[in-house]
CSV table of C-alpha atoms and ligand atoms in Angstrom, one decimal:
chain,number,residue,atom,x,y,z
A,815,UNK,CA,31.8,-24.7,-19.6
A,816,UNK,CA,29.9,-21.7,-21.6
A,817,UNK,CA,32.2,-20.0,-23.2
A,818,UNK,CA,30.0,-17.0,-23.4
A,819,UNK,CA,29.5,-16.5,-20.1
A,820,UNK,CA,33.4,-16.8,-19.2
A,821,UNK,CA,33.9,-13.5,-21.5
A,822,UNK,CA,32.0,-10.9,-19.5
A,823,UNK,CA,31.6,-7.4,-21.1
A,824,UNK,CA,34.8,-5.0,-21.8
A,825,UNK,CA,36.3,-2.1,-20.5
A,826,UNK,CA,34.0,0.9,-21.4
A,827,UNK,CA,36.8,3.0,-21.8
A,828,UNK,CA,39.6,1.2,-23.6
A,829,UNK,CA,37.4,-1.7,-24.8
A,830,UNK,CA,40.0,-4.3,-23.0
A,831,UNK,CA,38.9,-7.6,-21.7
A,832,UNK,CA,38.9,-9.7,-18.6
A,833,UNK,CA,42.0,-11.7,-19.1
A,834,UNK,CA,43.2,-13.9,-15.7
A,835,UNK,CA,45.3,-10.8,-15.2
A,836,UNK,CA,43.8,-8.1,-16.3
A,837,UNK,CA,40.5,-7.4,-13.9
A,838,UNK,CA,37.0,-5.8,-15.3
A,839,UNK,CA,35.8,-3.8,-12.2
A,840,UNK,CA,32.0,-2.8,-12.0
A,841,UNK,CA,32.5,0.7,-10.4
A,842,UNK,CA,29.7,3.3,-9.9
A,843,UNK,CA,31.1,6.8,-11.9
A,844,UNK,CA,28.8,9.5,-12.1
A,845,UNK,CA,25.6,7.9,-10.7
A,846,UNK,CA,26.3,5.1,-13.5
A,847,UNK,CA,27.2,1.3,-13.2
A,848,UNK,CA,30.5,1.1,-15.4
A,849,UNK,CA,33.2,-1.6,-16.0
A,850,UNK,CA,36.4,-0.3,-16.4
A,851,UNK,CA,39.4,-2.3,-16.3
A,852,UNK,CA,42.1,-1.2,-13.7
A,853,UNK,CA,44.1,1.0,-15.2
A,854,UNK,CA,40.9,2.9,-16.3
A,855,UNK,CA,40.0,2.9,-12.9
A,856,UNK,CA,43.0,5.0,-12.0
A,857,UNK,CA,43.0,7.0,-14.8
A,858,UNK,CA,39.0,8.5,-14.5
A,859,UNK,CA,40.1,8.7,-10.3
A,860,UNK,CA,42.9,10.5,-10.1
A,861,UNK,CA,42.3,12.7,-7.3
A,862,UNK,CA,42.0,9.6,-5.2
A,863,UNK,CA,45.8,7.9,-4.8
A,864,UNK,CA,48.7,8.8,-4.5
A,865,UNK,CA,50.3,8.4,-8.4
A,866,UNK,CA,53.6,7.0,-6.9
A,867,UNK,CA,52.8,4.3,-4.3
A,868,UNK,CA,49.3,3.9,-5.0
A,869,UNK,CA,47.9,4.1,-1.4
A,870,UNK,CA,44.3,5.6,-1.8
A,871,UNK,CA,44.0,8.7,-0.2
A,872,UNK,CA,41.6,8.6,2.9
A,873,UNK,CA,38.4,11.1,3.5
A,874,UNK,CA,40.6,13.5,5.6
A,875,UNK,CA,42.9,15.5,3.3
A,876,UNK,CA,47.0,15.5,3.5
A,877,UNK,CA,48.1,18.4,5.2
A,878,UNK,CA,49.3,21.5,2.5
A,879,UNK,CA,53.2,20.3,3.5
A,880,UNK,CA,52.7,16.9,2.6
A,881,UNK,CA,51.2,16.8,-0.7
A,882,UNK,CA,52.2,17.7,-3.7
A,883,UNK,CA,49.6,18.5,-6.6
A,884,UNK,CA,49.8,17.8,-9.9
A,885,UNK,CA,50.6,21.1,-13.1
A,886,UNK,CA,47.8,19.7,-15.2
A,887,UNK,CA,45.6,17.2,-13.6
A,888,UNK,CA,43.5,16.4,-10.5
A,889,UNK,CA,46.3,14.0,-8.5
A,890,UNK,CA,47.4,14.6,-5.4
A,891,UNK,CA,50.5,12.6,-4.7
A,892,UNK,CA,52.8,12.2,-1.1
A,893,UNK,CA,55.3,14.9,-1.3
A,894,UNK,CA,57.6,12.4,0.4
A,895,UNK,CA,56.8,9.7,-2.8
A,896,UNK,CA,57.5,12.6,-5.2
A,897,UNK,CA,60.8,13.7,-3.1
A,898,UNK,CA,61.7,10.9,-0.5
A,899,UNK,CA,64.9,13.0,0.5
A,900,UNK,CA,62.9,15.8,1.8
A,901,UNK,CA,62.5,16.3,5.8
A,902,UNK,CA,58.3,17.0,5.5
A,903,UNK,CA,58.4,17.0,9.1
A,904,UNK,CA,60.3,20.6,8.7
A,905,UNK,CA,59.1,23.8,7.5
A,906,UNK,CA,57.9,23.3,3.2
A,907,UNK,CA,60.1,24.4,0.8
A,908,UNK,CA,58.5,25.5,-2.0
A,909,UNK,CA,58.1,22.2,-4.1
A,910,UNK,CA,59.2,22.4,-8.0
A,911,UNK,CA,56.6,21.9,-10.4
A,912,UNK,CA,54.7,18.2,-10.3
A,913,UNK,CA,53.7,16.2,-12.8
A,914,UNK,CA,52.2,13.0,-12.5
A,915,UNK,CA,53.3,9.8,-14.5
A,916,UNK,CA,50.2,9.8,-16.6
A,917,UNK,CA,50.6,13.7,-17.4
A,918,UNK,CA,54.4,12.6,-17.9
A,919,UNK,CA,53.5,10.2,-20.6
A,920,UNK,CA,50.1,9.8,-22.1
A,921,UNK,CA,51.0,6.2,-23.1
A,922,UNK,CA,51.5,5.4,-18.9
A,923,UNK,CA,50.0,2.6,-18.2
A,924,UNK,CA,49.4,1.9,-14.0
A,925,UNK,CA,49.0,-1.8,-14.7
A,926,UNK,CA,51.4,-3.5,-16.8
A,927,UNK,CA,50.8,-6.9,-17.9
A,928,UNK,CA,52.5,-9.7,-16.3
A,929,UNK,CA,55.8,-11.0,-18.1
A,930,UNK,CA,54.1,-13.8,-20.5
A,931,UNK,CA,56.6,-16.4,-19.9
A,932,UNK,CA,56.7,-16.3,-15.7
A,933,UNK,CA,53.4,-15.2,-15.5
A,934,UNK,CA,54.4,-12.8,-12.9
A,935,UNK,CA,53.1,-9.5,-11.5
A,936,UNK,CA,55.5,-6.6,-10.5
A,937,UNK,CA,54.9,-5.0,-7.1
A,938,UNK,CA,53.7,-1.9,-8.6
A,939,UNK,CA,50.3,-3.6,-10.8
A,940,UNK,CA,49.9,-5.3,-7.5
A,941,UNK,CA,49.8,-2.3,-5.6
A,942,UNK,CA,47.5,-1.0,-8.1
A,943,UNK,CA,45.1,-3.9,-8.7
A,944,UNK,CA,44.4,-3.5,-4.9
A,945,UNK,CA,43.8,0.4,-5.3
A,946,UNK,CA,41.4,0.3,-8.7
A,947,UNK,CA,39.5,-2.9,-6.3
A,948,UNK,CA,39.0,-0.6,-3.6
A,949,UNK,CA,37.9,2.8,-5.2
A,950,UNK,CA,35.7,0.2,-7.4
A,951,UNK,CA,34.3,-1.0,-3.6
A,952,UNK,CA,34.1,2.0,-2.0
A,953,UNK,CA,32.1,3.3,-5.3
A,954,UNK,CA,29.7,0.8,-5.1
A,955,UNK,CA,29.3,0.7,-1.5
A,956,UNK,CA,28.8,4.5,-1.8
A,957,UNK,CA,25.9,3.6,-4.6
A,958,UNK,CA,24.6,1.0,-2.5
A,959,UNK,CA,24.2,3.8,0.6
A,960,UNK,CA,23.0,6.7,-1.9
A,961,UNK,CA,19.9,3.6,-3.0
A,962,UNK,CA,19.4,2.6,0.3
A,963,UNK,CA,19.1,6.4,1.6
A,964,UNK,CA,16.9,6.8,-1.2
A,965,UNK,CA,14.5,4.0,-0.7
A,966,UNK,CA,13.9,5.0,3.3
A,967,UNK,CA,13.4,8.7,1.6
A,968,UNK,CA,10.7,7.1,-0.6
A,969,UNK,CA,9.5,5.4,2.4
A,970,UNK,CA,9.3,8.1,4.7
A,971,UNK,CA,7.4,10.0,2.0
A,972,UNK,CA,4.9,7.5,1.4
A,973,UNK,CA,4.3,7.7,5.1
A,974,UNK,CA,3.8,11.3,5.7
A,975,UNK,CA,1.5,10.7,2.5
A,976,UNK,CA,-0.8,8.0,4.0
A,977,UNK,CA,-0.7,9.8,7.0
A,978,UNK,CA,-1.9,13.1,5.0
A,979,UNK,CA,-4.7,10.7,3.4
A,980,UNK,CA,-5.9,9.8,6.9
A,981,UNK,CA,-6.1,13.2,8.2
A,982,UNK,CA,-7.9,14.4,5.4
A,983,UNK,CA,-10.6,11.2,6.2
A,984,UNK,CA,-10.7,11.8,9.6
A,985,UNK,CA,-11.5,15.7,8.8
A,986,UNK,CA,-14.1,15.0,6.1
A,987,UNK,CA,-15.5,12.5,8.8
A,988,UNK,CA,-15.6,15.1,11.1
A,989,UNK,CA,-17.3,17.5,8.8
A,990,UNK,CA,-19.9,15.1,7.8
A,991,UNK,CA,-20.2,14.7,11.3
A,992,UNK,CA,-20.6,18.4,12.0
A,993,UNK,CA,-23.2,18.8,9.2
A,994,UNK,CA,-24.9,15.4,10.3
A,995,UNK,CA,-25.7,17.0,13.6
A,996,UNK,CA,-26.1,20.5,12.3
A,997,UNK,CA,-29.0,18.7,10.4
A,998,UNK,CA,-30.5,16.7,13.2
A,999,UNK,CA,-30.3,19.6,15.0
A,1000,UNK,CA,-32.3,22.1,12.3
A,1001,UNK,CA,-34.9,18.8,12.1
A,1002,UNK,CA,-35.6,18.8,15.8
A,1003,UNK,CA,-35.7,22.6,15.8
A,1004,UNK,CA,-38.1,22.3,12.5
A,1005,UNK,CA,-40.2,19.6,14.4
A,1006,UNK,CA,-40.5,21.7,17.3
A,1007,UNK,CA,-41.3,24.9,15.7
A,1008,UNK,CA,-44.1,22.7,14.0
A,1009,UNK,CA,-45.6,21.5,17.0
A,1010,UNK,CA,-45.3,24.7,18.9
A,1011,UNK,CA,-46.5,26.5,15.7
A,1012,UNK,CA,-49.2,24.0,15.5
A,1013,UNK,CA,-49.9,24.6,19.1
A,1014,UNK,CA,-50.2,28.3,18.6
A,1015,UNK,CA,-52.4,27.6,16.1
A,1016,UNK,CA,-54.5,25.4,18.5
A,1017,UNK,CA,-54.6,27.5,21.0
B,138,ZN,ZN1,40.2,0.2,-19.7
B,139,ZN,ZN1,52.6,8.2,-2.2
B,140,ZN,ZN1,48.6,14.6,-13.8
């Protein structure tokens, strides 16, 4: 096996490297292809998930009552993550200040390495290896719609500009045309104002 191409490029954030447990995503950020390993994946999305389970927010927002934002950065997490004892179905309390584990601690990690000796994954890195491979799909998928999009724009362009070529043709054509028979027109008229001219001058 080439061992060169088993060792794909690193994380462009924290430089780590595809390991059998730790995954490289290829993720479209800011109309760029990046790799970021999973827990940069979560850390440059925040707004995304939910910071305590990890369920990726969908396109239509939580309701006010039910989320909870955090003091200092862009996550939004589940009010009922952040306090499972609250009744969210009832009329909000106002929540206490929020802050998220990564604001917490700046050394949080959202994927921890499995145990070296079992080998085994917690829940949690589970949870979140399945939400970095998402928002790296839905990325990409979004990339892939924005190029597509982009390509039938071209498309249509280059049609409404052939078509603007043709018109112009066909209305030089028609000019020509016009001129053509203005020109026949002037000859006949010359030719007859010669003969009858010449008549006149025979008679
Ligand atoms: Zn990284
Ligand atoms: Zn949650
Ligand atoms: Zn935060």
């Amino acid at each position: 096996m080439n061992s060169r191409q088993a060792s794909p490029s690193p994380c462009d954030i924290c430089g780590a490297t595809q390991t059998l447990s730790l995954t490289i995503h290829n993720i479209r950020y800011r109309a760029h292809t990046c790799r970021y390993c999973t827990n940069c994946v979560l850390k440059q999305h925040p707004g995304l998930f939910c910071p305590l389970c990890f369920e990726l927010h969908d396109d239509s927002p939580l309701p006010p009552h039910h989320r909870l934002m955090c003091v200092r950065c862009p996550a939004v997490a589940h009010r009922s993550c952040a306090f499972p004892s609250t009744n969210v179905s009832a009329a909000p309390a106002p929540a206490p200040p929020f802050f998220c584990p990564s604001c917490l601690d700046s050394n949080f990690t959202y994927f921890k390495l499995p145990d070296r000796k079992s080998g085994a994954v917690d829940v949690q890195s589970a949870k979140v290896l399945v939400t970095a491979a998402r928002i790296a799909a839905v990325s990409m998928s979004k990339a892939a719609a924005a190029a597509r999009y982009d390509a039938e724009r071209r498309a249509r362009e280059a049609a409404v500009a052939r078509k603007r070529a043709k018109d112009a043709l066909e209305h030089l054509a028609e000019i020509l045309a016009r001129e053509q028979a203005e020109q026949d027109e002037e000859d006949i008229n010359e030719q007859n104002g010669i003969v009858s001219a010449g008549r006149r001058r025979g008679a």
